[in-house]
XYZ file of N, CA and C in Angstrom:
456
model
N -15.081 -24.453 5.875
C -14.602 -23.433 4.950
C -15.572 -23.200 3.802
N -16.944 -23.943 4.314
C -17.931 -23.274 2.867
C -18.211 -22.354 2.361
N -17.694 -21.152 3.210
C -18.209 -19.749 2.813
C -16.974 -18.858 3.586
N -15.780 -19.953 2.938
C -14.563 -18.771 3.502
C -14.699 -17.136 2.555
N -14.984 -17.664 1.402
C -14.517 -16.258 0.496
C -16.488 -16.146 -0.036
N -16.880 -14.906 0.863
C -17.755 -13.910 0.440
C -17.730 -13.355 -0.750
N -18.835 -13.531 -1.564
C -18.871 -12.835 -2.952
C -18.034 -11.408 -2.931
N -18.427 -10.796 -1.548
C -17.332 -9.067 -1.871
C -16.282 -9.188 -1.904
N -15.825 -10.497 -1.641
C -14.493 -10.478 -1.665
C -13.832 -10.954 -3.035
N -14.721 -10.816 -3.994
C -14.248 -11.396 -5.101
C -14.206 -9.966 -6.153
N -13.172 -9.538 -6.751
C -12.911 -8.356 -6.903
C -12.834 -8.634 -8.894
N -13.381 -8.096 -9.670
C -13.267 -8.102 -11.127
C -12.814 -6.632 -11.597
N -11.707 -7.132 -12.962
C -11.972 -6.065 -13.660
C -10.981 -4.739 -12.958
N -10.324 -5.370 -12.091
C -9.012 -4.560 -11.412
C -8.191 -4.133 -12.697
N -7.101 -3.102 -12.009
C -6.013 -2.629 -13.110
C -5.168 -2.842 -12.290
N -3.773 -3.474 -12.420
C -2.510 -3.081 -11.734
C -1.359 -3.463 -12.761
N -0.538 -2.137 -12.881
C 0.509 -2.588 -13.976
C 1.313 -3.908 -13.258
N 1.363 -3.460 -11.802
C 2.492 -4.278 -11.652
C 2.568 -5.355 -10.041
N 3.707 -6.044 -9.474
C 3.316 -6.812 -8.204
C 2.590 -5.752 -7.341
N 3.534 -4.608 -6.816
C 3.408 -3.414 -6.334
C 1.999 -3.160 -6.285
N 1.257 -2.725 -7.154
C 0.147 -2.393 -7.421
C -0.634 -3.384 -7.093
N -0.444 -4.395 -7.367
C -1.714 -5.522 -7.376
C -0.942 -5.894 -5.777
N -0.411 -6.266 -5.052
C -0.946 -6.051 -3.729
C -1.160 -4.796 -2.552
N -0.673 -3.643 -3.501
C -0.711 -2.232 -2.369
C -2.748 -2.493 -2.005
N -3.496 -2.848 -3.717
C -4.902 -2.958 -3.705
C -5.362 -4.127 -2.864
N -4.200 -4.936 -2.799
C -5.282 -6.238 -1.854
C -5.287 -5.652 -0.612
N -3.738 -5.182 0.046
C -3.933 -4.727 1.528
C -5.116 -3.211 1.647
N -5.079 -2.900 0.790
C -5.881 -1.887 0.794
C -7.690 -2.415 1.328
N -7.946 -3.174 -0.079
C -9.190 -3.665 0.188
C -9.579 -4.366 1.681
N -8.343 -5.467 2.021
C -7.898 -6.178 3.355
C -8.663 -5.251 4.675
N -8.296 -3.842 4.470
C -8.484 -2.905 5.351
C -10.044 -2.167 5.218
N -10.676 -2.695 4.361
C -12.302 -2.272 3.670
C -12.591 -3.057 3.936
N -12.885 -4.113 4.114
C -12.969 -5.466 4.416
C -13.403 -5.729 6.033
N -12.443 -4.913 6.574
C -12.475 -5.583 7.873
C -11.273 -6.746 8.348
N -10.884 -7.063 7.282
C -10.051 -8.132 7.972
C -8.734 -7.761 8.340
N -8.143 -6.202 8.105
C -6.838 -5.761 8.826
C -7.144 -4.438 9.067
N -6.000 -3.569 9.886
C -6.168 -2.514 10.323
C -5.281 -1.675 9.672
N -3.994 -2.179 8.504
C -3.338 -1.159 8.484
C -2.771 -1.821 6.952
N -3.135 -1.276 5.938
C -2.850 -1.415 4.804
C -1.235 -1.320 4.512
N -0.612 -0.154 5.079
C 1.117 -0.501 4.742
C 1.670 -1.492 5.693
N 1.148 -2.317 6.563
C 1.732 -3.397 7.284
C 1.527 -4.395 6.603
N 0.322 -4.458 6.180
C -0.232 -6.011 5.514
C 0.911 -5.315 3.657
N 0.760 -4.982 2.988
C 1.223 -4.519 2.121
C 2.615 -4.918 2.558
N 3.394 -4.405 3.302
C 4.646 -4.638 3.461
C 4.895 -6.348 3.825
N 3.894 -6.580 4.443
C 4.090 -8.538 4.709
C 4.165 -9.052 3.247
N 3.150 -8.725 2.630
C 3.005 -9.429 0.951
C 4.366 -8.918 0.332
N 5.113 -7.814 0.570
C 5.930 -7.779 -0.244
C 7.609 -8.339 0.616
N 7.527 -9.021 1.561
C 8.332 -9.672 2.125
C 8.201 -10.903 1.857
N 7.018 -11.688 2.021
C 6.918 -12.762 1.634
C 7.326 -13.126 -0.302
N 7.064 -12.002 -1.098
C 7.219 -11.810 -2.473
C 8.831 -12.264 -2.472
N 9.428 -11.096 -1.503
C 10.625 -11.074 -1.521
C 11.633 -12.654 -1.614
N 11.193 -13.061 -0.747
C 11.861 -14.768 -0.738
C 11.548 -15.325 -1.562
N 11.022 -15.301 -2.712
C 10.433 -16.053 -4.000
C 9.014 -15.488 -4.699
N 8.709 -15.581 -5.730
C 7.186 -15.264 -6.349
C 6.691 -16.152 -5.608
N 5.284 -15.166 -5.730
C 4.068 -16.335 -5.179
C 3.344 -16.566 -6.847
N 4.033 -16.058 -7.643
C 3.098 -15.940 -9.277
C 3.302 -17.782 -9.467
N 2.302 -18.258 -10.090
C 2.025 -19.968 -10.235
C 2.212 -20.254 -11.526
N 1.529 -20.423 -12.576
C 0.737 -21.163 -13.500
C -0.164 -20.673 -13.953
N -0.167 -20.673 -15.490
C -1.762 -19.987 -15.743
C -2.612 -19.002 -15.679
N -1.573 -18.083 -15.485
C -2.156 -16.394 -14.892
C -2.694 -16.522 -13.677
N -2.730 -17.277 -12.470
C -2.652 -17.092 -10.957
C -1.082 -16.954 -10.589
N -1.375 -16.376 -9.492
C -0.623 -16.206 -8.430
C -1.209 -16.311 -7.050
N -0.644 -16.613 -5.570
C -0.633 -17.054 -4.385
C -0.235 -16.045 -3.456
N -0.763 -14.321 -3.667
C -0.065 -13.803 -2.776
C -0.330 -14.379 -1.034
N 0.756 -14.422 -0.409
C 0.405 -14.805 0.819
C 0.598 -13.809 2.309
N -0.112 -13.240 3.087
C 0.642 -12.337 3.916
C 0.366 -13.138 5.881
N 1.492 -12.960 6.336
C 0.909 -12.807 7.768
C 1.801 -11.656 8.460
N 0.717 -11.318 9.296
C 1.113 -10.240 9.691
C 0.349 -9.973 11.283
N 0.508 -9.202 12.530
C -0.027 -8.768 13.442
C -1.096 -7.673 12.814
N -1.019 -6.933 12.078
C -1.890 -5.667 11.789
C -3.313 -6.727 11.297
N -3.337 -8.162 10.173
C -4.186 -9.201 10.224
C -4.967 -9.383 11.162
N -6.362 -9.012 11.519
C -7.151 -9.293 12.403
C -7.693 -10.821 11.941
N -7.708 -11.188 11.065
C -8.907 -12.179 10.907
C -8.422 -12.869 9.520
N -8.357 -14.258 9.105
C -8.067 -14.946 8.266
C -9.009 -14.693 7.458
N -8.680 -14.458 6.127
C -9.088 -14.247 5.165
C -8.887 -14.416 3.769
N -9.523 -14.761 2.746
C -9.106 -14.931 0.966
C -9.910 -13.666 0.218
N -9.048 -13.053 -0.292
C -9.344 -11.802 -1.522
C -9.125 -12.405 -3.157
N -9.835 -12.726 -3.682
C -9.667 -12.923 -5.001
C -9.932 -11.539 -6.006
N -8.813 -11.626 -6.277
C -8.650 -10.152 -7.845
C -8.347 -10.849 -9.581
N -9.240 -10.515 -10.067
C -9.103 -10.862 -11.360
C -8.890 -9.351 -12.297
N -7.270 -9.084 -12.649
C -7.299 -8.176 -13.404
C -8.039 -7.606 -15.034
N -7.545 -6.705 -15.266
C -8.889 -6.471 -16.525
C -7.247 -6.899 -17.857
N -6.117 -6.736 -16.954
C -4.720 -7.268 -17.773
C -3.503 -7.951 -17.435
N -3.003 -8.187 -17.789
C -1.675 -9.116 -17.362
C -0.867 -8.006 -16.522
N -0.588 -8.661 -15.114
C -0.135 -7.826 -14.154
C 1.405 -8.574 -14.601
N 2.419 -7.585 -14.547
C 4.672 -8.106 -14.889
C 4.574 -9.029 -13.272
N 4.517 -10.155 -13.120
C 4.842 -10.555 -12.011
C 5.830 -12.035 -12.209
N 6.618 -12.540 -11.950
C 7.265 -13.674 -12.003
C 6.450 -14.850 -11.359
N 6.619 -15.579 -12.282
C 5.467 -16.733 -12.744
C 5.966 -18.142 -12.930
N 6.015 -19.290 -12.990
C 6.401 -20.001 -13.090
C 6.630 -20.453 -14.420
N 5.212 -20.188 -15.327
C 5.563 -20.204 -16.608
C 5.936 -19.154 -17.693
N 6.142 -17.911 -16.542
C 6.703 -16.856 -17.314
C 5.741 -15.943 -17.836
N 4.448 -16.494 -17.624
C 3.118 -15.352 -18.091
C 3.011 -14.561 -17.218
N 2.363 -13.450 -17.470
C 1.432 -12.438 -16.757
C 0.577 -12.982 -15.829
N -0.015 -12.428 -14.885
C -1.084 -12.846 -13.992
C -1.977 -12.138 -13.970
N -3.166 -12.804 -14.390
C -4.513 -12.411 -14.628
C -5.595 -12.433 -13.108
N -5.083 -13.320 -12.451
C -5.874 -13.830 -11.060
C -5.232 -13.951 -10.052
N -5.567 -13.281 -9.364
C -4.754 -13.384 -7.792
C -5.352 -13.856 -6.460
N -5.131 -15.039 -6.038
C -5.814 -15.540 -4.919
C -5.248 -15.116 -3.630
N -5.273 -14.103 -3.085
C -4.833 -13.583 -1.214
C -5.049 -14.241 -0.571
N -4.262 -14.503 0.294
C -4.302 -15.305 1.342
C -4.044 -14.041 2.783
N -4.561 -14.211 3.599
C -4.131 -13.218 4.778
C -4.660 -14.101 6.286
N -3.818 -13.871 6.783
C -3.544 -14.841 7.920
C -2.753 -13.711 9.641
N -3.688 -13.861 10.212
C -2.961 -13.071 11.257
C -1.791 -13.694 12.038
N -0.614 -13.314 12.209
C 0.611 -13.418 12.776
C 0.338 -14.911 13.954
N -0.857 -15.063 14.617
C -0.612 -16.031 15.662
C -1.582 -17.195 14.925
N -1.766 -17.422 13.903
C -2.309 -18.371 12.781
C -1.208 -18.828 12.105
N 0.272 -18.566 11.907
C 0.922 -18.069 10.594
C 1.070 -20.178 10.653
N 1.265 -20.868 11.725
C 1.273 -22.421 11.462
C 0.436 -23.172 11.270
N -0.689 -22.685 11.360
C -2.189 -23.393 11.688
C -2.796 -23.142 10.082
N -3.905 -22.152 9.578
C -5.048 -21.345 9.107
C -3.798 -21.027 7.995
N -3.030 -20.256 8.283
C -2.081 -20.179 6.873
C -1.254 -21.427 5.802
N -1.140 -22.242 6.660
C -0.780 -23.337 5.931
C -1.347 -24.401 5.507
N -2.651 -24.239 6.322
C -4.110 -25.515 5.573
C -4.528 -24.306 4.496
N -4.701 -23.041 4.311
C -5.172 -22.650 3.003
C -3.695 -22.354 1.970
N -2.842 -22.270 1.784
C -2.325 -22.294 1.220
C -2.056 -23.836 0.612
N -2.147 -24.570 1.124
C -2.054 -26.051 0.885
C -3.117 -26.335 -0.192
N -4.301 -26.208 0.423
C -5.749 -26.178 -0.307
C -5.342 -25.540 -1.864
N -5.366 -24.097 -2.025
C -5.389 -23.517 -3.093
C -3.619 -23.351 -3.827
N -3.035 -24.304 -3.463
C -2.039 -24.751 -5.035
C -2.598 -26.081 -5.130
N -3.077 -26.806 -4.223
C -3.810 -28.006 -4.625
C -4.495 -27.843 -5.945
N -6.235 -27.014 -5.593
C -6.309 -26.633 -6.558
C -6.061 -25.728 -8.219
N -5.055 -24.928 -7.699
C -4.293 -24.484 -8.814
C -3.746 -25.744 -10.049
N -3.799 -26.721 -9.291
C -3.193 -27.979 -10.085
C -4.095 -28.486 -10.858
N -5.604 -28.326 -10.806
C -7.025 -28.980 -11.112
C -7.058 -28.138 -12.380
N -6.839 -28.301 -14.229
C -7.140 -27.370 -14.919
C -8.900 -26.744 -14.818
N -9.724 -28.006 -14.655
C -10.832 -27.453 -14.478
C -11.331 -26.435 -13.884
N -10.254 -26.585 -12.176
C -10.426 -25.128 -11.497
C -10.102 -23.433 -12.535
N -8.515 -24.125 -12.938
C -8.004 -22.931 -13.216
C -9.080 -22.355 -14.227
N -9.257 -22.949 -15.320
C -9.756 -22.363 -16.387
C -11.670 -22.086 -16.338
N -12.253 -22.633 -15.065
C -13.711 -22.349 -14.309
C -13.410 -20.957 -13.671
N -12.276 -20.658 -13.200
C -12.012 -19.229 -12.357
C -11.757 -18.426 -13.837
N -10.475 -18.684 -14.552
C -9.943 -17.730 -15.271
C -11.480 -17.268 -16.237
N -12.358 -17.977 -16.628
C -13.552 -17.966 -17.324
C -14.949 -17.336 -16.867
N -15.160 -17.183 -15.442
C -15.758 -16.207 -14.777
C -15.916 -15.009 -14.714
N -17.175 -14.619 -15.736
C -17.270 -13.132 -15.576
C -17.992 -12.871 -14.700
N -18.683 -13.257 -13.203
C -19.179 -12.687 -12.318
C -18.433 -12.896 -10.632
N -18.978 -12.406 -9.680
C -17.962 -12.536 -8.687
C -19.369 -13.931 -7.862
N -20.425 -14.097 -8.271
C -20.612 -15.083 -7.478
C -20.018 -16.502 -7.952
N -19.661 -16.841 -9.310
C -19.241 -17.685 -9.797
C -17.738 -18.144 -9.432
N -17.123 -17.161 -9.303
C -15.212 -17.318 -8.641
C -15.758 -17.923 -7.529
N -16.450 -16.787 -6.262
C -16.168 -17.129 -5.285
C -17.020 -18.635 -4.651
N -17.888 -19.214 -5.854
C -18.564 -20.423 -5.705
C -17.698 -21.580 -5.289
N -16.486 -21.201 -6.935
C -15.816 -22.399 -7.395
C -14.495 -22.468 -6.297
N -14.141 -21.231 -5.920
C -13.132 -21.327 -4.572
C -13.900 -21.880 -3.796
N -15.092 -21.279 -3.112
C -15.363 -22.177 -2.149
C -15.473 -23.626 -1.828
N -15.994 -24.042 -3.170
C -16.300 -25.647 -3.541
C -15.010 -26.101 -3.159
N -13.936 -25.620 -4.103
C -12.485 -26.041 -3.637
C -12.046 -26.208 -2.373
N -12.258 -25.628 -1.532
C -11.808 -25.062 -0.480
C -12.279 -25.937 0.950
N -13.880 -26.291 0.720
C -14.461 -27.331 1.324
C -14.164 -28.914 1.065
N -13.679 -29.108 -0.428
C -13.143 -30.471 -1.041
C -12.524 -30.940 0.389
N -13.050 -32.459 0.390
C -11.791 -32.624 1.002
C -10.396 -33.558 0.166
């Protein structure tokens, strides 16, 4: 996983007032990307999975997570907004950083649940959080995810 998340995939300086917004743009990008085919499928997974609980964490992250068939290819989108996106949070803040998770439908036990595991792991590391939240470039996020990500 040394080079799960590609610098393009590290997105700065986004706007989204709201959950809505900040994942209509991940499935969107998802579909620029290459890694899905259909932005209102993957979009509609993130907001099902939303549905059963926030994925919002700690610290201005959140965990959106999607699987879906339209998912060609496992993948991490990191978005760092330019403001506090209204999302339900654990500590009740805004979310500044959003780590995607996207996982195609016949992964959803395998590839979806070793990275989701991985990154609240690190969500727990302040060093991580506040090395990401402190990143003004996209090779630097997607360094410190990766580092994470390879940890064992």
């Amino acid at each position: 996983m040394s080079e799960f998340v590609p610098v393009s995939h590290v997105l700065l300086d986004c706007s989204a007032a709201t959950v809505d917004d900040a994942l209509k743009l991940i499935s969107e990008q998802a579909v620029a990307f290459g890694l899905a085919e259909d932005a209102a499928a993957v979009c509609d997974a993130f907001k099902a999975r939303e549905a059963e609980g926030t994925t919002g964490m700690m610290g201005g992250f959140a965990i959106p997570h999607a699987k879906s068939e339209a998912i060609k290819e496992s993948g991490v989108i990191i978005v760092k907004f330019s403001g506090g996106v209204e999302w339900a949070s654990m500590d009740g803040e805004p979310i500044t950083c959003a780590i995607a998770l996207l996982t195609p439908a016949s992964e959803a036990g395998t590839t979806h649940l070793q990275l989701l595991s991985k990154v609240a792991v690190l969500l727990m590391d302040e060093h991580f959080r506040s090395g990401v939240q402190d990143a003004a470039d996209a090779e630097k996020v997607a360094a410190l995810v990766n580092e994470g990500l390879s940890a064992e």
